[in-house]
Coordinates of C-alpha atoms and ligand atoms in Angstrom, one line a residue:
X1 CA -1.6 -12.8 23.0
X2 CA -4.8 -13.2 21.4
X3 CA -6.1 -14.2 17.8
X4 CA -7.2 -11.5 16.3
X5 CA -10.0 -11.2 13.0
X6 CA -9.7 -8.5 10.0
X7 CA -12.4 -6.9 8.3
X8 CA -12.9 -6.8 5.0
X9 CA -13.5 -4.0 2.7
X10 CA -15.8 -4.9 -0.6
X11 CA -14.3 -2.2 -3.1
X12 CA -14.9 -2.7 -6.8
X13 CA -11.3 -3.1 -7.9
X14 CA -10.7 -6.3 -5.3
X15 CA -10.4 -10.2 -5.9
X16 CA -13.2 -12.4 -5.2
X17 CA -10.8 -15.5 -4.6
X18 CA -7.6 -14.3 -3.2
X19 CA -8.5 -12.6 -0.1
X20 CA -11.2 -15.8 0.4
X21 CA -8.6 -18.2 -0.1
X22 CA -6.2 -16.4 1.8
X23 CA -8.6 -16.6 4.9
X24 CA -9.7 -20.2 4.2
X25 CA -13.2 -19.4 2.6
X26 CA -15.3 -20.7 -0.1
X27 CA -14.2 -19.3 -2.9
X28 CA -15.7 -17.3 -5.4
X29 CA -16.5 -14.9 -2.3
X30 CA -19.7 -13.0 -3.0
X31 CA -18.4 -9.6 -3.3
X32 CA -14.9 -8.2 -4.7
X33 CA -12.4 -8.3 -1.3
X34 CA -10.3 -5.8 -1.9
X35 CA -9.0 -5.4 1.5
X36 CA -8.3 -7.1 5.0
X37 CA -7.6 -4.5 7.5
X38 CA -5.5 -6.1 10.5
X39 CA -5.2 -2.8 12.7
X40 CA -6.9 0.0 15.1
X41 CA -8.4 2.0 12.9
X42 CA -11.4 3.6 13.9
X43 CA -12.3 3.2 10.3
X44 CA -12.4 -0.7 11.0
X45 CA -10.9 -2.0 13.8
X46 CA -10.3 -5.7 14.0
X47 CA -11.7 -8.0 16.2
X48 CA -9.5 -9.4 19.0
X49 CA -10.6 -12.4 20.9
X50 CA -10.1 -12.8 24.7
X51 CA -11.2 -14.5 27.3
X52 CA -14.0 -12.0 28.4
X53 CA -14.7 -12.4 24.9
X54 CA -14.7 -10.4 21.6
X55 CA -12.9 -7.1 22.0
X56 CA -12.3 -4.2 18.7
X57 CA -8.6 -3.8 18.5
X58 CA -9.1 -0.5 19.1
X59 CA -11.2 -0.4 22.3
X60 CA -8.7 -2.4 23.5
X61 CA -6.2 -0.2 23.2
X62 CA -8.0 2.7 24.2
X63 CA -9.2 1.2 27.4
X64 CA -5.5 -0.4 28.6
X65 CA -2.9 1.4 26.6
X66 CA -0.1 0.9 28.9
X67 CA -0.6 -3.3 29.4
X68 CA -1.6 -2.5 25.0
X69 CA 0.9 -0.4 23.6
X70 CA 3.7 0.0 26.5
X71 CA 5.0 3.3 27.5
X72 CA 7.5 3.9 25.4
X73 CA 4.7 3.3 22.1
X74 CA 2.6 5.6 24.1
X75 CA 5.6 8.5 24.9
X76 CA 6.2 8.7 20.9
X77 CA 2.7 8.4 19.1
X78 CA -0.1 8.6 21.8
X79 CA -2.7 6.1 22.7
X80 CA -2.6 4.7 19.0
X81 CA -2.0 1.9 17.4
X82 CA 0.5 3.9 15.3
X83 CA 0.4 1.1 12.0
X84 CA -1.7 -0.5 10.3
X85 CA -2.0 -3.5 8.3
X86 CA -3.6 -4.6 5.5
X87 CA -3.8 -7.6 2.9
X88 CA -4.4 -6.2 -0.2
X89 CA -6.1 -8.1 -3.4
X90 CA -5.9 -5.6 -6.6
X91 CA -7.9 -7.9 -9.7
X92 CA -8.0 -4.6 -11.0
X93 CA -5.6 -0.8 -11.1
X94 CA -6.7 1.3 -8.3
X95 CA -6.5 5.2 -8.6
X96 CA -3.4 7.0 -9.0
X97 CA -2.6 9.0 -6.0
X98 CA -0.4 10.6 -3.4
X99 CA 0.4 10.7 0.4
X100 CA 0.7 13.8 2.1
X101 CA 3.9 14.7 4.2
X102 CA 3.2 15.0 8.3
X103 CA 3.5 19.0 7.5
X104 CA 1.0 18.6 4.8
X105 CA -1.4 16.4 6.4
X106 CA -1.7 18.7 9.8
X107 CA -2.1 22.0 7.1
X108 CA -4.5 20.0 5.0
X109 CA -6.8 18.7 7.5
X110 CA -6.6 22.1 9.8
X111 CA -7.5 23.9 6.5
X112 CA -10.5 21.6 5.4
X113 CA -11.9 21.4 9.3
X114 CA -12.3 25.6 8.5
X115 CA -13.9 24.9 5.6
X116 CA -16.3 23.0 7.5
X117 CA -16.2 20.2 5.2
X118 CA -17.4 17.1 7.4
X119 CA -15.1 14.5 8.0
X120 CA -17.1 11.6 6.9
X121 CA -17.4 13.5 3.5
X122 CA -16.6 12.1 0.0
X123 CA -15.6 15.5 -0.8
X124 CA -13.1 15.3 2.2
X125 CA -9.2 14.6 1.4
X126 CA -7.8 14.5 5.2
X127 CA -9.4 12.6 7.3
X128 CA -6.7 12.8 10.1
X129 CA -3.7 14.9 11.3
X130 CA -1.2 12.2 10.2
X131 CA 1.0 11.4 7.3
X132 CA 0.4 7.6 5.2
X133 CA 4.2 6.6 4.5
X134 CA 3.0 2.5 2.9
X135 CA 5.4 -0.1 2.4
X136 CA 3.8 -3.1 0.4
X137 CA 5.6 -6.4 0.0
X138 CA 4.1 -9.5 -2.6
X139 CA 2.5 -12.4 -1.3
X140 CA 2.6 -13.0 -5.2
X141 CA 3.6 -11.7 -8.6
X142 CA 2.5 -7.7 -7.8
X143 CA 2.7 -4.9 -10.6
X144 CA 2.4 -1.1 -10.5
X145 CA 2.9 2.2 -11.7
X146 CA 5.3 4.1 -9.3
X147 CA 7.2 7.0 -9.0
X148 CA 8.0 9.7 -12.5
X149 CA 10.7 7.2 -13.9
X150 CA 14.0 8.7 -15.4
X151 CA 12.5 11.7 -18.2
X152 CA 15.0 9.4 -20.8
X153 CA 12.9 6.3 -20.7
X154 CA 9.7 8.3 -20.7
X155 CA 11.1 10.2 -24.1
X156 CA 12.3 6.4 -25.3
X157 CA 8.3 5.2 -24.3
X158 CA 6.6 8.5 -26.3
X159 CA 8.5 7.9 -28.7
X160 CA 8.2 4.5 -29.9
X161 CA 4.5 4.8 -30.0
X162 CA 5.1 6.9 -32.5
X163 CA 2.1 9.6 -32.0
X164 CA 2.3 12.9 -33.8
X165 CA 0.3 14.2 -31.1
X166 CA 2.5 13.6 -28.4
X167 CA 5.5 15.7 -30.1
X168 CA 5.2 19.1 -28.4
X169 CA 4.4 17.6 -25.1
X170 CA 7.8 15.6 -25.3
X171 CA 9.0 18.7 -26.4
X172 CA 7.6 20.5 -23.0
X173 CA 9.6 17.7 -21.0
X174 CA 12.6 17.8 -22.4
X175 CA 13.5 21.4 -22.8
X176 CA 14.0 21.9 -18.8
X177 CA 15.5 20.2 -16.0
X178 CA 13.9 16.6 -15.4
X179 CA 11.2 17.7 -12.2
X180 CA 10.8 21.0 -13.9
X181 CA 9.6 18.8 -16.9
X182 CA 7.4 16.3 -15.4
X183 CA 5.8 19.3 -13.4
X184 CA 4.6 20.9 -16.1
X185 CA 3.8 18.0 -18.0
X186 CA 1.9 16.3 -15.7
X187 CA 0.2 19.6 -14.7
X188 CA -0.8 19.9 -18.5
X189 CA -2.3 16.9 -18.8
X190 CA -4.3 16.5 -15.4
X191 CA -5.9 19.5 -15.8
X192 CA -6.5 19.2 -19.6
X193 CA -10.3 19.9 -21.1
X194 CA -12.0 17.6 -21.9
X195 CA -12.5 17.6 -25.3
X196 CA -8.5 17.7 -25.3
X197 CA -7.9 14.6 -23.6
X198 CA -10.6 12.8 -25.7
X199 CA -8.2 13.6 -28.4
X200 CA -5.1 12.8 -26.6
X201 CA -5.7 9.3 -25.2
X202 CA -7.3 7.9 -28.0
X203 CA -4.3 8.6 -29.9
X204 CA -1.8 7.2 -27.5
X205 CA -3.8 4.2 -27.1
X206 CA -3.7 3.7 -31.3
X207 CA 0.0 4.6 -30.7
X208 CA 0.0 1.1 -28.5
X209 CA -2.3 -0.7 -30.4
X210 CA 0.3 0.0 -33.2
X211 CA 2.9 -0.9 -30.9
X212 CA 1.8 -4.0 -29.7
X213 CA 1.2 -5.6 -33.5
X214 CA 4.6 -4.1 -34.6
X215 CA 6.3 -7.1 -32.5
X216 CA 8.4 -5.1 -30.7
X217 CA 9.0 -5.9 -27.1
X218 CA 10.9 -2.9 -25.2
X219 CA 7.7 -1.7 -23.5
X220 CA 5.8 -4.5 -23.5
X221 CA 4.0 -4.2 -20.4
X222 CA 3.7 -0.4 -20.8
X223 CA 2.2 -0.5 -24.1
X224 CA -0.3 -2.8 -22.1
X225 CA -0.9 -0.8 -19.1
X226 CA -2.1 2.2 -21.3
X227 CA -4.5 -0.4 -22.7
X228 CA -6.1 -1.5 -19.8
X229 CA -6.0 1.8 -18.1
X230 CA -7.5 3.2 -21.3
X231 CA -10.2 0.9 -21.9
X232 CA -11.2 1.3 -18.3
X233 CA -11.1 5.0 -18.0
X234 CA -11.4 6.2 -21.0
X235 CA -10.6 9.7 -21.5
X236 CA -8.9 10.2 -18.1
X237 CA -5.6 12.0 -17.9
X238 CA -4.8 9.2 -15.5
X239 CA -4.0 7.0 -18.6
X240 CA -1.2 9.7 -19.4
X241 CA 0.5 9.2 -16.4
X242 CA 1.2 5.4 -17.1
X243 CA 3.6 7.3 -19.8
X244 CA 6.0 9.0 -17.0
X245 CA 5.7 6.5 -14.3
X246 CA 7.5 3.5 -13.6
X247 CA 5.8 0.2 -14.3
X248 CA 7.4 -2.0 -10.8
X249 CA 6.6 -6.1 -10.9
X250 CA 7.3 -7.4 -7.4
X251 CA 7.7 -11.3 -7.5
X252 CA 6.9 -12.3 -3.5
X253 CA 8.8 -11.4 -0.8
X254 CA 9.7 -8.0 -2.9
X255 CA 8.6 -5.0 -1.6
X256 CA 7.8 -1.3 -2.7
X257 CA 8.4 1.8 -0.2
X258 CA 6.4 4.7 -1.0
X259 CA 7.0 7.8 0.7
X260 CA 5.4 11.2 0.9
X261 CA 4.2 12.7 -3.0
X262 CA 4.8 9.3 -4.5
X263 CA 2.7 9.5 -7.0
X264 CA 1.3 5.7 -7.5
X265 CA -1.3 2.9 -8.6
X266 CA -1.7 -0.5 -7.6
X267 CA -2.4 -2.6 -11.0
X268 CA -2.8 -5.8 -9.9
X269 CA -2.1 -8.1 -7.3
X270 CA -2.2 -9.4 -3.8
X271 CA 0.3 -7.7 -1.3
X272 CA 0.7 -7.5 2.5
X273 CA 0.5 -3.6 3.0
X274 CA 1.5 -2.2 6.2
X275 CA 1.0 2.0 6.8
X276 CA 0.7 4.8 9.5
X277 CA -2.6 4.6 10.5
X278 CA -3.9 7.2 8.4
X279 CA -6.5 7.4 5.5
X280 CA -4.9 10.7 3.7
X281 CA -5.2 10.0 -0.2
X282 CA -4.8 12.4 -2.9
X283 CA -6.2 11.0 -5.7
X284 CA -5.3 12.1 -9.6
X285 CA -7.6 9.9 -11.7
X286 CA -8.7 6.7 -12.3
X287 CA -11.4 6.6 -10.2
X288 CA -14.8 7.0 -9.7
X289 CA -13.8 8.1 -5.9
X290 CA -13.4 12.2 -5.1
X291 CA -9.9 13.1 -7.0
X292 CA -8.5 16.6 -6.2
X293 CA -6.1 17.7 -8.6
X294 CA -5.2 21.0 -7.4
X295 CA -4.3 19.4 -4.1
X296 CA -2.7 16.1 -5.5
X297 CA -0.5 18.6 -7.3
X298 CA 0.9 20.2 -4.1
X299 CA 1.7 17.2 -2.2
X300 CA 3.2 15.8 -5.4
X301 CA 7.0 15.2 -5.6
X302 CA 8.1 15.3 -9.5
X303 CA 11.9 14.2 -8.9
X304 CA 12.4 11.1 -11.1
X305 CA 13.2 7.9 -9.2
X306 CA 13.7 4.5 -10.7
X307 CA 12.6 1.2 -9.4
X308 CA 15.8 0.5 -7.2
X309 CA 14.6 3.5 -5.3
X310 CA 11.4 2.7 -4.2
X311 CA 12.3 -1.4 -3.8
X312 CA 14.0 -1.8 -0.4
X313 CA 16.0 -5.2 0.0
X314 CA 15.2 -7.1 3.1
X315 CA 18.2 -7.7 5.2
X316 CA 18.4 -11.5 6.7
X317 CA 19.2 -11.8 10.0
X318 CA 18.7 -16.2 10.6
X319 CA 15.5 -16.8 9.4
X320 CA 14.0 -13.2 9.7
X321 CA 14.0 -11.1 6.6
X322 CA 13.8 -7.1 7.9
X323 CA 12.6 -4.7 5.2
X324 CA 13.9 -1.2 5.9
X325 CA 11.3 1.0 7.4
X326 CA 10.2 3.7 5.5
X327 CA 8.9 5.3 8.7
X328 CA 9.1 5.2 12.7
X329 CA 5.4 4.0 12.6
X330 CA 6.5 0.7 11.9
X331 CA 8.7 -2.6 10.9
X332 CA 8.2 -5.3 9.1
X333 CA 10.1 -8.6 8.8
X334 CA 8.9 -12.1 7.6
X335 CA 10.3 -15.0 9.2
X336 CA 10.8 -18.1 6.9
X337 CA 10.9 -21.2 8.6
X338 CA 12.3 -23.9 6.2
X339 CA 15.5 -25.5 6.4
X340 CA 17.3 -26.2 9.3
X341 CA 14.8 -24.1 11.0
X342 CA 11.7 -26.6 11.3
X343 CA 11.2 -28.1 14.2
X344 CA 12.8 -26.2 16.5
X345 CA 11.7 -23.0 18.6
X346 CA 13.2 -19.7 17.2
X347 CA 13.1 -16.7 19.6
X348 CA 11.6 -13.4 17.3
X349 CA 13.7 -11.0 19.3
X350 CA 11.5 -7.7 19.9
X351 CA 13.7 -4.9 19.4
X352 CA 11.5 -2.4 21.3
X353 CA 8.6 -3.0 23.9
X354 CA 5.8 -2.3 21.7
X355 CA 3.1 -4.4 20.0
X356 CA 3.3 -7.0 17.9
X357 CA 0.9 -8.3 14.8
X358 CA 1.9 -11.3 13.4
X359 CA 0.3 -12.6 10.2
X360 CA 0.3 -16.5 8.6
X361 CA 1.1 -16.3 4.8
X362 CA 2.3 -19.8 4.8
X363 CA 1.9 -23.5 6.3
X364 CA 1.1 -23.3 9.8
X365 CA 3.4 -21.9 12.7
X366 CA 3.3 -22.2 17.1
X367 CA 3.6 -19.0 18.5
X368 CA 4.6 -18.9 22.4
X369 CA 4.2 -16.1 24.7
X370 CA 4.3 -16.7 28.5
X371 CA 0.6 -16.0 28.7
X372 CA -0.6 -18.2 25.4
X373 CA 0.2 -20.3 23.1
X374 CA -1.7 -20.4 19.9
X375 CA -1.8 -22.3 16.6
X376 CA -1.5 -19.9 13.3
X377 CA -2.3 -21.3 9.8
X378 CA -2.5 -19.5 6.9
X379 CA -4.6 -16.4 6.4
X380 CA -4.6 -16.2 10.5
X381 CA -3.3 -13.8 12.6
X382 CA -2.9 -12.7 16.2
X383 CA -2.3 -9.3 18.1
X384 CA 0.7 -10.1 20.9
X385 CA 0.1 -6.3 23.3
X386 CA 3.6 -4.7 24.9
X387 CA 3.3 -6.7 28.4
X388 CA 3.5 -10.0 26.3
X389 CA 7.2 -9.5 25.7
X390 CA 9.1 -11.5 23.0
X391 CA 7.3 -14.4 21.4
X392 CA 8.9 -17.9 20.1
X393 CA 7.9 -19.4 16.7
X394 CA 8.0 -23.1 15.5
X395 CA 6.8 -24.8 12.5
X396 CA 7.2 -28.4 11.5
X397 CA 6.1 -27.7 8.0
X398 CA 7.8 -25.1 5.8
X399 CA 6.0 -21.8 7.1
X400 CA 6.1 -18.0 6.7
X401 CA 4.9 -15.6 9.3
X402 CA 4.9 -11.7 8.7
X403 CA 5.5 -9.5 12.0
X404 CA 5.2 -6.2 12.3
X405 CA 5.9 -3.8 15.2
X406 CA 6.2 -0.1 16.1
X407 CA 9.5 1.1 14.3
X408 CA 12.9 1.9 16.0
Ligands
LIG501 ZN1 -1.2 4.7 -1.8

């Protein structure tokens, strides 16, 4: 078992305190942190400390995988770290996008090797072979837009903003069945003129202006949303989609799922985020990144969902909360130890022979292996390999420590 240190991506969109005060720095950092990748990926692989000294996560892997990952990791997904996880800190909405399938990710990336499009490209969409299934859980108050929400609500929305302009578009959704509607709705709109969509989201953003000073409070945060969105990207058909999405709030500990054509965007918050280790995204707008409509429309599932779908409950088994998996990449569970818990050792009972990386989020926790034991406070984190077997937690102050494995 070994501590183990995340890197940290700068984007634009990130929060200059939360990921620095998550980690125990001075905050303001210098830079937005939007991310803190705990993981293997060649992308940015973490740095694991050992006694021969500092060690990437993932040359560690690829130089022992069997004492690493354990044979049966290795029999089901290879010499890879199959997850990986990331601390997320959204100040502001990140683009909307998609996740390919496994079916669609092999096609895609097969098709754009022919192409010769280089793999380090901007103008590349798959970077690898694999599928990103993400589930994110709130280390705080999280929002976001997720999933085509039921085509009634979206009506409701439209129409309470009362724009004339918006008529034969709800019109177009509501005169076929619901996914045949958002389809060709959302199809209009992304790939819209120009000179159209200045027309269009001006007006739908006087349409929530209007709504807003009217006092009404039914879409609230919606009417808001467009606002933000708007005034950030103005003219983008991503702003439109905030109208057929759901708008999720996650308080912490609440988690969203998001499988395969979900279309999404963070909005705002900080979130532990756990994925395949893949870097497939299709993005739709709101952006100044590479966005690839034609092929965000493929992967793109338009069967409306509502929250409930897409917010698994954590099941509580003693003091570990298990989220349901969306995938056999990985599991996560968050072990609270409060209560009758503190002070005494708790075995976390591995379920498989895998890896482990456990995470800090609060107070400060003992982890025991056979081979170590280390110390975790906040914002820490350490990599436990296969051959460590089962770990023991204590805390004498109320803690909470996320975990997360290689699925069952
Ligand atoms: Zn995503």
């Amino acid at each position: 078992m070994n501590r183990m240190h995340g890197v940290i991506r700068t984007y634009a969109w990130g929060s200059r305190t939360a990921i620095a005060d998550f980690t125990g720095r001075e905050v303001p950092a210098e830079h937005p942190e939007a991310e803190l990748w705990l993981g293997a990926h060649p992308g940015d692989p973490a740095v694991v400390v050992t006694d021969t000294g500092e060690w990437s996560l993932l040359d560690l892997v690829r130089s022992e995988p069997d004492k690493q990952l354990g044979a049966a990791v290795r029999d089901r997904f290879g010499d890879v770290l199959p997850f990986l996880v990331k601390v997320l800190a959204a100040d502001e909405p990140l683009s909307l996008q998609a996740h390919p399938s496994s079916a669609q990710a092999v096609e895609g990336f097969e098709r754009e090797d022919r192409l010769g499009i280089p793999l380090l490209s901007p103008e590349r969409n798959y970077r690898d072979r694999s599928h990103k299934p993400e589930i994110l859980i709130a280390l705080g108050p999280f929002e976001a837009l997720a999933g085509f929400r039921p085509v009634e609500q979206s009506v409701a929305l439209m129409r309470a903003l009362n724009v004339a302009d918006l008529d034969p578009y709800i019109a177009l959704l509501i005169g076929q069945p619901p996914a045949d509607g958002l389809r060709a709705l959302f199809t209009t709109w992304i790939t819209a003129p120009q000179p159209g969509l200045d027309a269009l989201v001006p007006a739908v953003l006087d349409g929530a202006i209007g709504y807003l000073r009217s006092g009404a409070t039914e879409f609230l945060p919606e009417a808001k949303t467009l606002l933000e969105l708007g005034e950030r990207y103005p003219g983008d058909a991503g702003v439109l989609a905030a109208l057929l999405l759901n708008r999720v709030r996650l308080e912490p500990g609440e988690a969203i799922a998001l499988p395969a054509g979900n279309l999404h965007s963070y909005l705002r918050g900080v979130g532990l985020e756990v994925m395949a280790n893949s870097d497939n995204v299709l993005r739709g707008g709101l952006t100044p990144k590479h966005v690839d409509v034609a092929e965000l429309l493929r992967v793109l599932d338009f069967a409306p969902v509502t929250p409930a779908d897409l917010c698994p409950q954590a099941r509580r088994e003693g003091c570990e909360s298990i989220y349901p998996s969306p995938a056999p990449e990985f599991a996560v569970s968050v072990f609270d130890l409060d209560g009758e818990f503190l002070g005494c050792e708790v075995e976390a009972p591995s379920r498989h022979d895998g890896p482990q990386i456990l995470v800090c989020a609060a107070g400060t926790v003992e982890v025991r292996c056979p081979s170590a034991t280390l110390e975790l406070r906040r914002g820490e984190s350490v990599w436990a390999p296969a051959d460590d077997g089962p770990v023991r937690l204590r805390a004498n102050e109320p803690a909470k420590l996320f975990r997360v494995t290689p699925g069952l």
